[in-house]
PDB file of C-alpha atoms in Angstrom:
ATOM      1  CA  MET A   1      -0.013   0.200  -0.168  1.00 63.00           C
ATOM      2  CA  PRO A   2       1.575   3.565  -0.947  1.00 80.00           C
ATOM      3  CA  VAL A   3       2.696   5.505   1.958  1.00 88.00           C
ATOM      4  CA  GLU A   4       2.051   9.377   1.812  1.00 89.00           C
ATOM      5  CA  LYS A   5       1.431  10.249   5.489  1.00 95.00           C
ATOM      6  CA  ILE A   6       4.261   9.648   7.962  1.00 96.00           C
ATOM      7  CA  ALA A   7       4.486  11.093  11.494  1.00 97.00           C
ATOM      8  CA  PHE A   8       7.983  11.306  12.730  1.00 98.00           C
ATOM      9  CA  LEU A   9       8.771  10.950  16.481  1.00 97.00           C
ATOM     10  CA  ALA A  10      12.202  11.332  18.063  1.00 97.00           C
ATOM     11  CA  ALA A  11      13.753  10.637  21.292  1.00 95.00           C
ATOM     12  CA  GLU A  12      14.853  13.508  23.285  1.00 93.00           C
ATOM     13  CA  THR A  13      18.524  12.992  22.163  1.00 94.00           C
ATOM     14  CA  GLN A  14      20.418  15.266  19.562  1.00 95.00           C
ATOM     15  CA  ILE A  15      21.012  12.668  17.214  1.00 94.00           C
ATOM     16  CA  ALA A  16      17.362  11.650  16.945  1.00 96.00           C
ATOM     17  CA  GLU A  17      15.938  15.111  16.724  1.00 96.00           C
ATOM     18  CA  GLU A  18      18.540  15.802  13.932  1.00 95.00           C
ATOM     19  CA  ALA A  19      17.286  12.676  12.055  1.00 96.00           C
ATOM     20  CA  ARG A  20      13.843  13.834  12.575  1.00 96.00           C
ATOM     21  CA  ARG A  21      14.457  17.228  10.860  1.00 96.00           C
ATOM     22  CA  HIS A  22      16.177  15.528   7.999  1.00 95.00           C
ATOM     23  CA  LEU A  23      13.283  13.087   7.340  1.00 96.00           C
ATOM     24  CA  ALA A  24      10.480  15.535   7.910  1.00 95.00           C
ATOM     25  CA  GLY A  25      12.093  18.041   5.435  1.00 94.00           C
ATOM     26  CA  GLN A  26      12.338  15.275   2.716  1.00 94.00           C
ATOM     27  CA  HIS A  27       9.025  13.515   3.362  1.00 94.00           C
ATOM     28  CA  GLY A  28       6.480  15.994   5.576  1.00 95.00           C
ATOM     29  CA  ASP A  29       5.480  15.284   9.065  1.00 96.00           C
ATOM     30  CA  VAL A  30       1.554  14.835   9.748  1.00 96.00           C
ATOM     31  CA  PRO A  31       0.401  14.713  13.367  1.00 96.00           C
ATOM     32  CA  VAL A  32       0.299  11.252  14.389  1.00 96.00           C
ATOM     33  CA  GLU A  33      -3.716  11.151  14.168  1.00 96.00           C
ATOM     34  CA  GLU A  34      -3.458  11.451  10.776  1.00 96.00           C
ATOM     35  CA  ALA A  35      -0.644   9.129   9.998  1.00 96.00           C
ATOM     36  CA  GLU A  36      -0.399   6.016   8.074  1.00 96.00           C
ATOM     37  CA  VAL A  37       2.585   4.979   9.335  1.00 97.00           C
ATOM     38  CA  ILE A  38       4.545   6.296  12.487  1.00 98.00           C
ATOM     39  CA  VAL A  39       8.124   6.335  12.546  1.00 98.00           C
ATOM     40  CA  ALA A  40      10.011   6.334  15.741  1.00 97.00           C
ATOM     41  CA  LEU A  41      13.492   7.305  15.892  1.00 97.00           C
ATOM     42  CA  GLY A  42      15.558   6.538  18.905  1.00 95.00           C
ATOM     43  CA  GLY A  43      16.332   3.323  20.911  1.00 92.00           C
ATOM     44  CA  ASP A  44      14.314   0.554  22.262  1.00 89.00           C
ATOM     45  CA  GLY A  45      13.282   2.749  25.099  1.00 89.00           C
ATOM     46  CA  HIS A  46      11.740   5.304  22.771  1.00 94.00           C
ATOM     47  CA  MET A  47       9.901   2.529  21.039  1.00 92.00           C
ATOM     48  CA  LEU A  48       8.286   1.139  23.897  1.00 91.00           C
ATOM     49  CA  GLN A  49       7.150   4.761  24.897  1.00 93.00           C
ATOM     50  CA  THR A  50       5.660   5.310  21.303  1.00 96.00           C
ATOM     51  CA  LEU A  51       3.975   2.377  21.331  1.00 94.00           C
ATOM     52  CA  ARG A  52       2.175   3.136  24.381  1.00 91.00           C
ATOM     53  CA  ASP A  53       1.586   6.783  23.487  1.00 93.00           C
ATOM     54  CA  THR A  54      -0.066   5.619  20.179  1.00 94.00           C
ATOM     55  CA  GLN A  55      -1.727   2.445  21.074  1.00 90.00           C
ATOM     56  CA  HIS A  56      -5.086   3.988  20.753  1.00 91.00           C
ATOM     57  CA  LEU A  57      -4.581   4.524  17.165  1.00 93.00           C
ATOM     58  CA  ASP A  58      -3.893   1.400  15.535  1.00 90.00           C
ATOM     59  CA  THR A  59      -1.228   2.763  13.308  1.00 96.00           C
ATOM     60  CA  PRO A  60       1.837   0.737  12.458  1.00 96.00           C
ATOM     61  CA  VAL A  61       5.240   1.998  14.055  1.00 97.00           C
ATOM     62  CA  TYR A  62       8.422   1.393  12.199  1.00 97.00           C
ATOM     63  CA  GLY A  63      11.363   2.099  14.261  1.00 96.00           C
ATOM     64  CA  MET A  64      14.711   3.501  12.890  1.00 96.00           C
ATOM     65  CA  ASN A  65      17.754   2.915  15.474  1.00 95.00           C
ATOM     66  CA  CYS A  66      19.389   6.471  16.806  1.00 93.00           C
ATOM     67  CA  GLY A  67      20.102   4.802  20.093  1.00 81.00           C
ATOM     68  CA  THR A  68      22.435   1.714  21.154  1.00 78.00           C
ATOM     69  CA  ILE A  69      20.921  -2.018  20.944  1.00 76.00           C
ATOM     70  CA  GLY A  70      17.845  -1.239  19.027  1.00 80.00           C
ATOM     71  CA  PHE A  71      16.383  -4.767  19.032  1.00 83.00           C
ATOM     72  CA  LEU A  72      12.915  -3.390  18.046  1.00 87.00           C
ATOM     73  CA  MET A  73      14.276  -1.167  15.603  1.00 92.00           C
ATOM     74  CA  ASN A  74      15.721  -1.281  12.025  1.00 94.00           C
ATOM     75  CA  GLU A  75      18.818   0.200  10.644  1.00 93.00           C
ATOM     76  CA  TYR A  76      18.850   3.984  10.318  1.00 94.00           C
ATOM     77  CA  ALA A  77      19.163   5.138   6.654  1.00 91.00           C
ATOM     78  CA  GLU A  78      17.540   8.090   4.902  1.00 90.00           C
ATOM     79  CA  PRO A  79      17.502   7.033   1.578  1.00 91.00           C
ATOM     80  CA  ALA A  80      14.618   5.135   0.062  1.00 92.00           C
ATOM     81  CA  LEU A  81      12.480   5.479   3.306  1.00 95.00           C
ATOM     82  CA  ILE A  82       9.223   5.130   1.617  1.00 95.00           C
ATOM     83  CA  GLU A  83      10.181   2.260  -0.112  1.00 95.00           C
ATOM     84  CA  ARG A  84      11.291   0.277   3.076  1.00 95.00           C
ATOM     85  CA  LEU A  85       8.136   1.439   4.561  1.00 96.00           C
ATOM     86  CA  GLU A  86       6.033   0.183   1.842  1.00 95.00           C
ATOM     87  CA  ALA A  87       7.834  -3.314   1.916  1.00 95.00           C
ATOM     88  CA  ALA A  88       7.845  -3.645   5.603  1.00 95.00           C
ATOM     89  CA  GLU A  89       6.577  -6.843   7.531  1.00 93.00           C
ATOM     90  CA  GLU A  90       4.438  -6.443  10.196  1.00 93.00           C
ATOM     91  CA  GLU A  91       4.564  -8.146  13.627  1.00 90.00           C
ATOM     92  CA  VAL A  92       1.496  -7.714  16.012  1.00 91.00           C
ATOM     93  CA  LEU A  93       2.346  -7.714  19.894  1.00 90.00           C
ATOM     94  CA  HIS A  94      -0.064  -7.749  22.536  1.00 92.00           C
ATOM     95  CA  PRO A  95       1.059  -6.651  26.422  1.00 95.00           C
ATOM     96  CA  LEU A  96       0.901  -7.664  29.964  1.00 97.00           C
ATOM     97  CA  LYS A  97      -1.311  -5.764  32.204  1.00 97.00           C
ATOM     98  CA  MET A  98      -0.328  -5.397  35.474  1.00 98.00           C
ATOM     99  CA  ARG A  99      -2.508  -4.678  38.401  1.00 98.00           C
ATOM    100  CA  ALA A 100      -0.515  -3.850  41.583  1.00 98.00           C
ATOM    101  CA  PHE A 101      -1.988  -3.410  45.246  1.00 98.00           C
ATOM    102  CA  THR A 102       0.299  -1.334  47.578  1.00 98.00           C
ATOM    103  CA  SER A 103       0.560  -1.471  51.271  1.00 96.00           C
ATOM    104  CA  ASP A 104      -1.294   1.784  51.705  1.00 96.00           C
ATOM    105  CA  GLY A 105      -4.462   0.226  49.911  1.00 96.00           C
ATOM    106  CA  GLY A 106      -3.827   1.936  46.615  1.00 97.00           C
ATOM    107  CA  THR A 107      -4.166   0.266  43.131  1.00 97.00           C
ATOM    108  CA  GLU A 108      -2.446   0.714  39.916  1.00 97.00           C
ATOM    109  CA  GLU A 109      -2.721  -0.727  36.484  1.00 96.00           C
ATOM    110  CA  VAL A 110      -0.054  -0.445  33.897  1.00 95.00           C
ATOM    111  CA  LEU A 111       0.926  -2.134  30.478  1.00 95.00           C
ATOM    112  CA  ALA A 112       4.277  -3.746  29.798  1.00 95.00           C
ATOM    113  CA  ILE A 113       5.337  -5.005  26.367  1.00 93.00           C
ATOM    114  CA  ASN A 114       8.497  -6.375  27.564  1.00 93.00           C
ATOM    115  CA  GLU A 115       8.024  -7.737  31.200  1.00 97.00           C
ATOM    116  CA  VAL A 116       6.747  -7.118  34.583  1.00 98.00           C
ATOM    117  CA  SER A 117       9.243  -7.676  37.325  1.00 98.00           C
ATOM    118  CA  LEU A 118       9.015  -7.720  41.039  1.00 98.00           C
ATOM    119  CA  LEU A 119      12.182  -6.252  42.704  1.00 98.00           C
ATOM    120  CA  ARG A 120      13.256  -6.230  46.541  1.00 97.00           C
ATOM    121  CA  GLN A 121      13.394  -2.646  47.744  1.00 96.00           C
ATOM    122  CA  GLY A 122      15.717  -3.386  50.749  1.00 93.00           C
ATOM    123  CA  PRO A 123      18.615  -4.954  51.858  1.00 94.00           C
ATOM    124  CA  GLN A 124      17.134  -8.364  52.578  1.00 95.00           C
ATOM    125  CA  ALA A 125      15.581 -10.683  50.034  1.00 97.00           C
ATOM    126  CA  ALA A 126      12.258 -10.991  48.843  1.00 98.00           C
ATOM    127  CA  LYS A 127       9.796 -13.526  49.666  1.00 98.00           C
ATOM    128  CA  LEU A 128       6.982 -14.387  47.131  1.00 98.00           C
ATOM    129  CA  ARG A 129       4.236 -16.541  46.859  1.00 98.00           C
ATOM    130  CA  ILE A 130       2.983 -17.444  43.179  1.00 98.00           C
ATOM    131  CA  GLN A 131      -0.063 -18.595  42.114  1.00 98.00           C
ATOM    132  CA  VAL A 132      -1.090 -19.452  38.458  1.00 98.00           C
ATOM    133  CA  ASP A 133      -4.640 -19.282  37.477  1.00 98.00           C
ATOM    134  CA  GLY A 134      -5.842 -19.311  41.052  1.00 97.00           C
ATOM    135  CA  ARG A 135      -3.531 -22.333  42.189  1.00 98.00           C
ATOM    136  CA  VAL A 136      -0.665 -21.720  44.522  1.00 98.00           C
ATOM    137  CA  ARG A 137       2.661 -23.096  42.534  1.00 97.00           C
ATOM    138  CA  MET A 138       5.156 -22.118  44.684  1.00 97.00           C
ATOM    139  CA  ASP A 139       4.447 -21.387  48.548  1.00 97.00           C
ATOM    140  CA  GLU A 140       7.804 -19.370  48.992  1.00 97.00           C
ATOM    141  CA  LEU A 141      10.331 -18.196  46.647  1.00 98.00           C
ATOM    142  CA  VAL A 142      13.300 -16.426  48.272  1.00 98.00           C
ATOM    143  CA  CYS A 143      14.889 -14.355  45.755  1.00 97.00           C
ATOM    144  CA  ASP A 144      15.852 -11.016  44.610  1.00 97.00           C
ATOM    145  CA  GLY A 145      12.944 -10.928  42.534  1.00 97.00           C
ATOM    146  CA  ALA A 146      10.963 -12.418  39.943  1.00 98.00           C
ATOM    147  CA  LEU A 147       9.631 -11.685  36.348  1.00 98.00           C
ATOM    148  CA  LEU A 148       7.002 -12.387  33.807  1.00 98.00           C
ATOM    149  CA  CYS A 149       7.867 -11.838  30.253  1.00 97.00           C
ATOM    150  CA  THR A 150       6.217 -11.725  26.611  1.00 95.00           C
ATOM    151  CA  PRO A 151       8.385 -13.435  23.586  1.00 91.00           C
ATOM    152  CA  ALA A 152       9.226 -10.095  22.314  1.00 88.00           C
ATOM    153  CA  GLY A 153      10.644  -9.161  25.857  1.00 91.00           C
ATOM    154  CA  SER A 154      12.581 -12.583  26.248  1.00 92.00           C
ATOM    155  CA  THR A 155      15.955 -11.141  25.162  1.00 87.00           C
ATOM    156  CA  ALA A 156      15.858  -8.391  27.385  1.00 89.00           C
ATOM    157  CA  TYR A 157      15.614  -8.578  31.514  1.00 93.00           C
ATOM    158  CA  ASN A 158      14.569 -12.300  31.231  1.00 93.00           C
ATOM    159  CA  TYR A 159      17.728 -13.184  29.042  1.00 92.00           C
ATOM    160  CA  SER A 160      20.092 -11.250  31.551  1.00 92.00           C
ATOM    161  CA  ALA A 161      18.502 -13.306  34.475  1.00 94.00           C
ATOM    162  CA  HIS A 162      19.177 -16.642  32.480  1.00 94.00           C
ATOM    163  CA  GLY A 163      15.474 -17.001  31.298  1.00 94.00           C
ATOM    164  CA  PRO A 164      14.985 -18.520  28.148  1.00 93.00           C
ATOM    165  CA  ILE A 165      14.531 -16.939  24.546  1.00 90.00           C
ATOM    166  CA  LEU A 166      10.862 -17.380  23.062  1.00 90.00           C
ATOM    167  CA  PRO A 167      10.029 -17.718  19.579  1.00 85.00           C
ATOM    168  CA  ILE A 168       7.855 -14.749  18.605  1.00 80.00           C
ATOM    169  CA  GLY A 169       5.047 -16.967  17.655  1.00 78.00           C
ATOM    170  CA  ALA A 170       4.981 -18.996  20.655  1.00 83.00           C
ATOM    171  CA  GLU A 171       1.815 -18.493  23.052  1.00 90.00           C
ATOM    172  CA  VAL A 172       3.771 -18.770  26.023  1.00 95.00           C
ATOM    173  CA  LEU A 173       5.484 -16.507  28.859  1.00 97.00           C
ATOM    174  CA  ALA A 174       8.483 -17.124  30.634  1.00 97.00           C
ATOM    175  CA  LEU A 175       8.270 -16.814  34.650  1.00 98.00           C
ATOM    176  CA  THR A 176      11.976 -16.283  35.718  1.00 98.00           C
ATOM    177  CA  PRO A 177      13.313 -15.949  39.206  1.00 97.00           C
ATOM    178  CA  ILE A 178      16.095 -13.151  39.571  1.00 97.00           C
ATOM    179  CA  ALA A 179      18.755 -14.669  41.884  1.00 95.00           C
ATOM    180  CA  ALA A 180      16.878 -17.418  43.544  1.00 95.00           C
ATOM    181  CA  PHE A 181      17.760 -18.457  46.879  1.00 94.00           C
ATOM    182  CA  ARG A 182      15.250 -20.711  48.029  1.00 93.00           C
ATOM    183  CA  PRO A 183      14.372 -23.128  46.073  1.00 94.00           C
ATOM    184  CA  ARG A 184      18.072 -22.475  44.841  1.00 86.00           C
ATOM    185  CA  ARG A 185      17.731 -24.905  41.721  1.00 87.00           C
ATOM    186  CA  TRP A 186      14.575 -23.406  40.672  1.00 93.00           C
ATOM    187  CA  ARG A 187      14.909 -21.929  37.073  1.00 92.00           C
ATOM    188  CA  GLY A 188      11.422 -20.884  36.179  1.00 96.00           C
ATOM    189  CA  ALA A 189       8.486 -21.900  34.226  1.00 97.00           C
ATOM    190  CA  LEU A 190       6.860 -21.769  30.796  1.00 97.00           C
ATOM    191  CA  LEU A 191       3.229 -20.612  31.082  1.00 97.00           C
ATOM    192  CA  PRO A 192       0.411 -20.337  28.653  1.00 96.00           C
ATOM    193  CA  MET A 193       0.038 -16.893  27.158  1.00 95.00           C
ATOM    194  CA  ALA A 194      -3.625 -16.612  28.704  1.00 95.00           C
ATOM    195  CA  ALA A 195      -2.365 -17.634  32.152  1.00 97.00           C
ATOM    196  CA  GLU A 196      -3.100 -15.321  34.905  1.00 98.00           C
ATOM    197  CA  VAL A 197      -0.202 -15.107  37.302  1.00 98.00           C
ATOM    198  CA  ARG A 198      -0.488 -13.842  40.896  1.00 98.00           C
ATOM    199  CA  PHE A 199       2.495 -12.693  42.962  1.00 98.00           C
ATOM    200  CA  ASP A 200       1.854 -12.083  46.816  1.00 98.00           C
ATOM    201  CA  VAL A 201       4.851 -10.265  48.742  1.00 98.00           C
ATOM    202  CA  LEU A 202       5.506 -12.363  52.042  1.00 98.00           C
ATOM    203  CA  GLN A 203       6.645  -9.925  54.887  1.00 97.00           C
ATOM    204  CA  PRO A 204       6.204  -6.705  52.816  1.00 97.00           C
ATOM    205  CA  LYS A 205       6.993  -4.816  55.974  1.00 96.00           C
ATOM    206  CA  LYS A 206      10.481  -6.403  56.716  1.00 96.00           C
ATOM    207  CA  ARG A 207      10.912  -7.360  52.913  1.00 97.00           C
ATOM    208  CA  PRO A 208       9.606  -4.435  50.802  1.00 98.00           C
ATOM    209  CA  VAL A 209       9.300  -5.290  47.296  1.00 98.00           C
ATOM    210  CA  ARG A 210       8.626  -2.685  44.214  1.00 98.00           C
ATOM    211  CA  ALA A 211       7.036  -3.984  40.965  1.00 98.00           C
ATOM    212  CA  GLU A 212       8.088  -2.666  37.491  1.00 97.00           C
ATOM    213  CA  ALA A 213       6.366  -2.703  34.074  1.00 96.00           C
ATOM    214  CA  ASP A 214       8.595  -1.926  31.400  1.00 93.00           C
ATOM    215  CA  SER A 215      10.912   0.067  34.164  1.00 82.00           C
ATOM    216  CA  ARG A 216       7.720   1.913  35.456  1.00 92.00           C
ATOM    217  CA  ALA A 217       7.781   1.149  38.925  1.00 96.00           C
ATOM    218  CA  VAL A 218       5.218   0.625  41.521  1.00 98.00           C
ATOM    219  CA  GLU A 219       6.893   0.845  45.201  1.00 97.00           C
ATOM    220  CA  ASP A 220       5.587  -1.052  48.168  1.00 98.00           C
ATOM    221  CA  VAL A 221       3.463  -3.726  46.396  1.00 98.00           C
ATOM    222  CA  VAL A 222       1.671  -6.438  48.263  1.00 98.00           C
ATOM    223  CA  THR A 223       0.147  -8.425  45.698  1.00 98.00           C
ATOM    224  CA  VAL A 224       0.665  -8.108  41.884  1.00 98.00           C
ATOM    225  CA  ILE A 225      -1.460  -9.650  39.431  1.00 98.00           C
ATOM    226  CA  VAL A 226      -0.427  -9.988  35.894  1.00 98.00           C
ATOM    227  CA  ARG A 227      -2.166 -11.136  32.450  1.00 97.00           C
ATOM    228  CA  SER A 228      -1.803 -10.868  28.564  1.00 96.00           C
ATOM    229  CA  ASP A 229      -3.959  -8.108  27.048  1.00 95.00           C
ATOM    230  CA  GLU A 230      -5.304  -9.545  23.950  1.00 91.00           C
ATOM    231  CA  SER A 231      -7.599  -6.625  23.582  1.00 92.00           C
ATOM    232  CA  ILE A 232      -4.651  -4.303  22.541  1.00 93.00           C
ATOM    233  CA  ARG A 233      -2.347  -4.882  19.765  1.00 92.00           C
ATOM    234  CA  HIS A 234       0.890  -3.069  19.099  1.00 93.00           C
ATOM    235  CA  ARG A 235       1.698  -3.218  15.203  1.00 94.00           C
ATOM    236  CA  ILE A 236       5.571  -3.009  14.617  1.00 94.00           C
ATOM    237  CA  LEU A 237       7.151  -2.863  11.012  1.00 95.00           C
ATOM    238  CA  PHE A 238      10.313  -4.497  10.219  1.00 94.00           C
ATOM    239  CA  ASP A 239      12.333  -4.521   6.863  1.00 93.00           C
ATOM    240  CA  PRO A 240      12.039  -7.774   5.011  1.00 92.00           C
ATOM    241  CA  GLY A 241      14.440 -10.765   6.629  1.00 85.00           C
ATOM    242  CA  HIS A 242      15.156  -8.633  10.003  1.00 82.00           C
ATOM    243  CA  GLY A 243      11.900  -9.263  11.778  1.00 80.00           C
ATOM    244  CA  LEU A 244      11.497 -10.079  15.565  1.00 79.00           C
ATOM    245  CA  GLU A 245      11.458 -13.947  14.976  1.00 81.00           C
ATOM    246  CA  GLU A 246      14.885 -13.689  12.813  1.00 85.00           C
ATOM    247  CA  ARG A 247      16.329 -11.542  15.659  1.00 79.00           C
ATOM    248  CA  LEU A 248      15.245 -13.679  18.489  1.00 79.00           C
ATOM    249  CA  ILE A 249      16.925 -16.951  16.506  1.00 82.00           C
ATOM    250  CA  ARG A 250      20.026 -14.932  15.797  1.00 81.00           C
ATOM    251  CA  GLU A 251      20.249 -13.797  19.429  1.00 79.00           C
ATOM    252  CA  GLN A 252      20.799 -17.199  20.520  1.00 76.00           C
ATOM    253  CA  PHE A 253      23.780 -17.816  18.365  1.00 80.00           C
ATOM    254  CA  ALA A 254      25.670 -14.599  19.243  1.00 70.00           C
TER     255      ALA A 254
END
């Protein structure tokens, strides 16, 4: 389909802002509400923010790397941008929805494209009870934390915590402990994409825990419930042969 209306969104860095000015000068720059394609200029953090900010539009987002790793981004190049956009292949991602209940009685709901993680706030290890679909699967996990990630997020924090890399088409989530002390040898679990995972913080006053959804933190949580939200879809565009499936495979041989 011919692409005529593009919105360029740049990260707050000099290189990304300069790239936006160059590209907007060549192709124009319409408001995101009018765009056929949104081009995100920056790194993975900017891409995640762009997806969150524009999820109500159902407009595909094409990332161009002006950051460091750029796992969710395409290579930055100014020539033939229209041709690249028209030839791009689409991946659809569904985020995780986190409901976090805090010690002061508050509740927060946050979406995460990569992962939801629980992390100890103080010097002592966290103690977590884990339920899956209403059934207690682990009475007590003593750890620095635990995370639940999507296939798209499996190469991020999850991989650093020695969790598995998941194929992009896999209908599973990875539940991975972070520096588990008891049970020491527990390496995590693979769960159905539709599973609802509940973390209860044991001894929250003595062993406080915070929850993070793609780095957006909620302090002093007592219960965190996470499940995939199929009602929301993020459309991401990649150059042919460089989509998420290929990147996930390539990462395992790096």
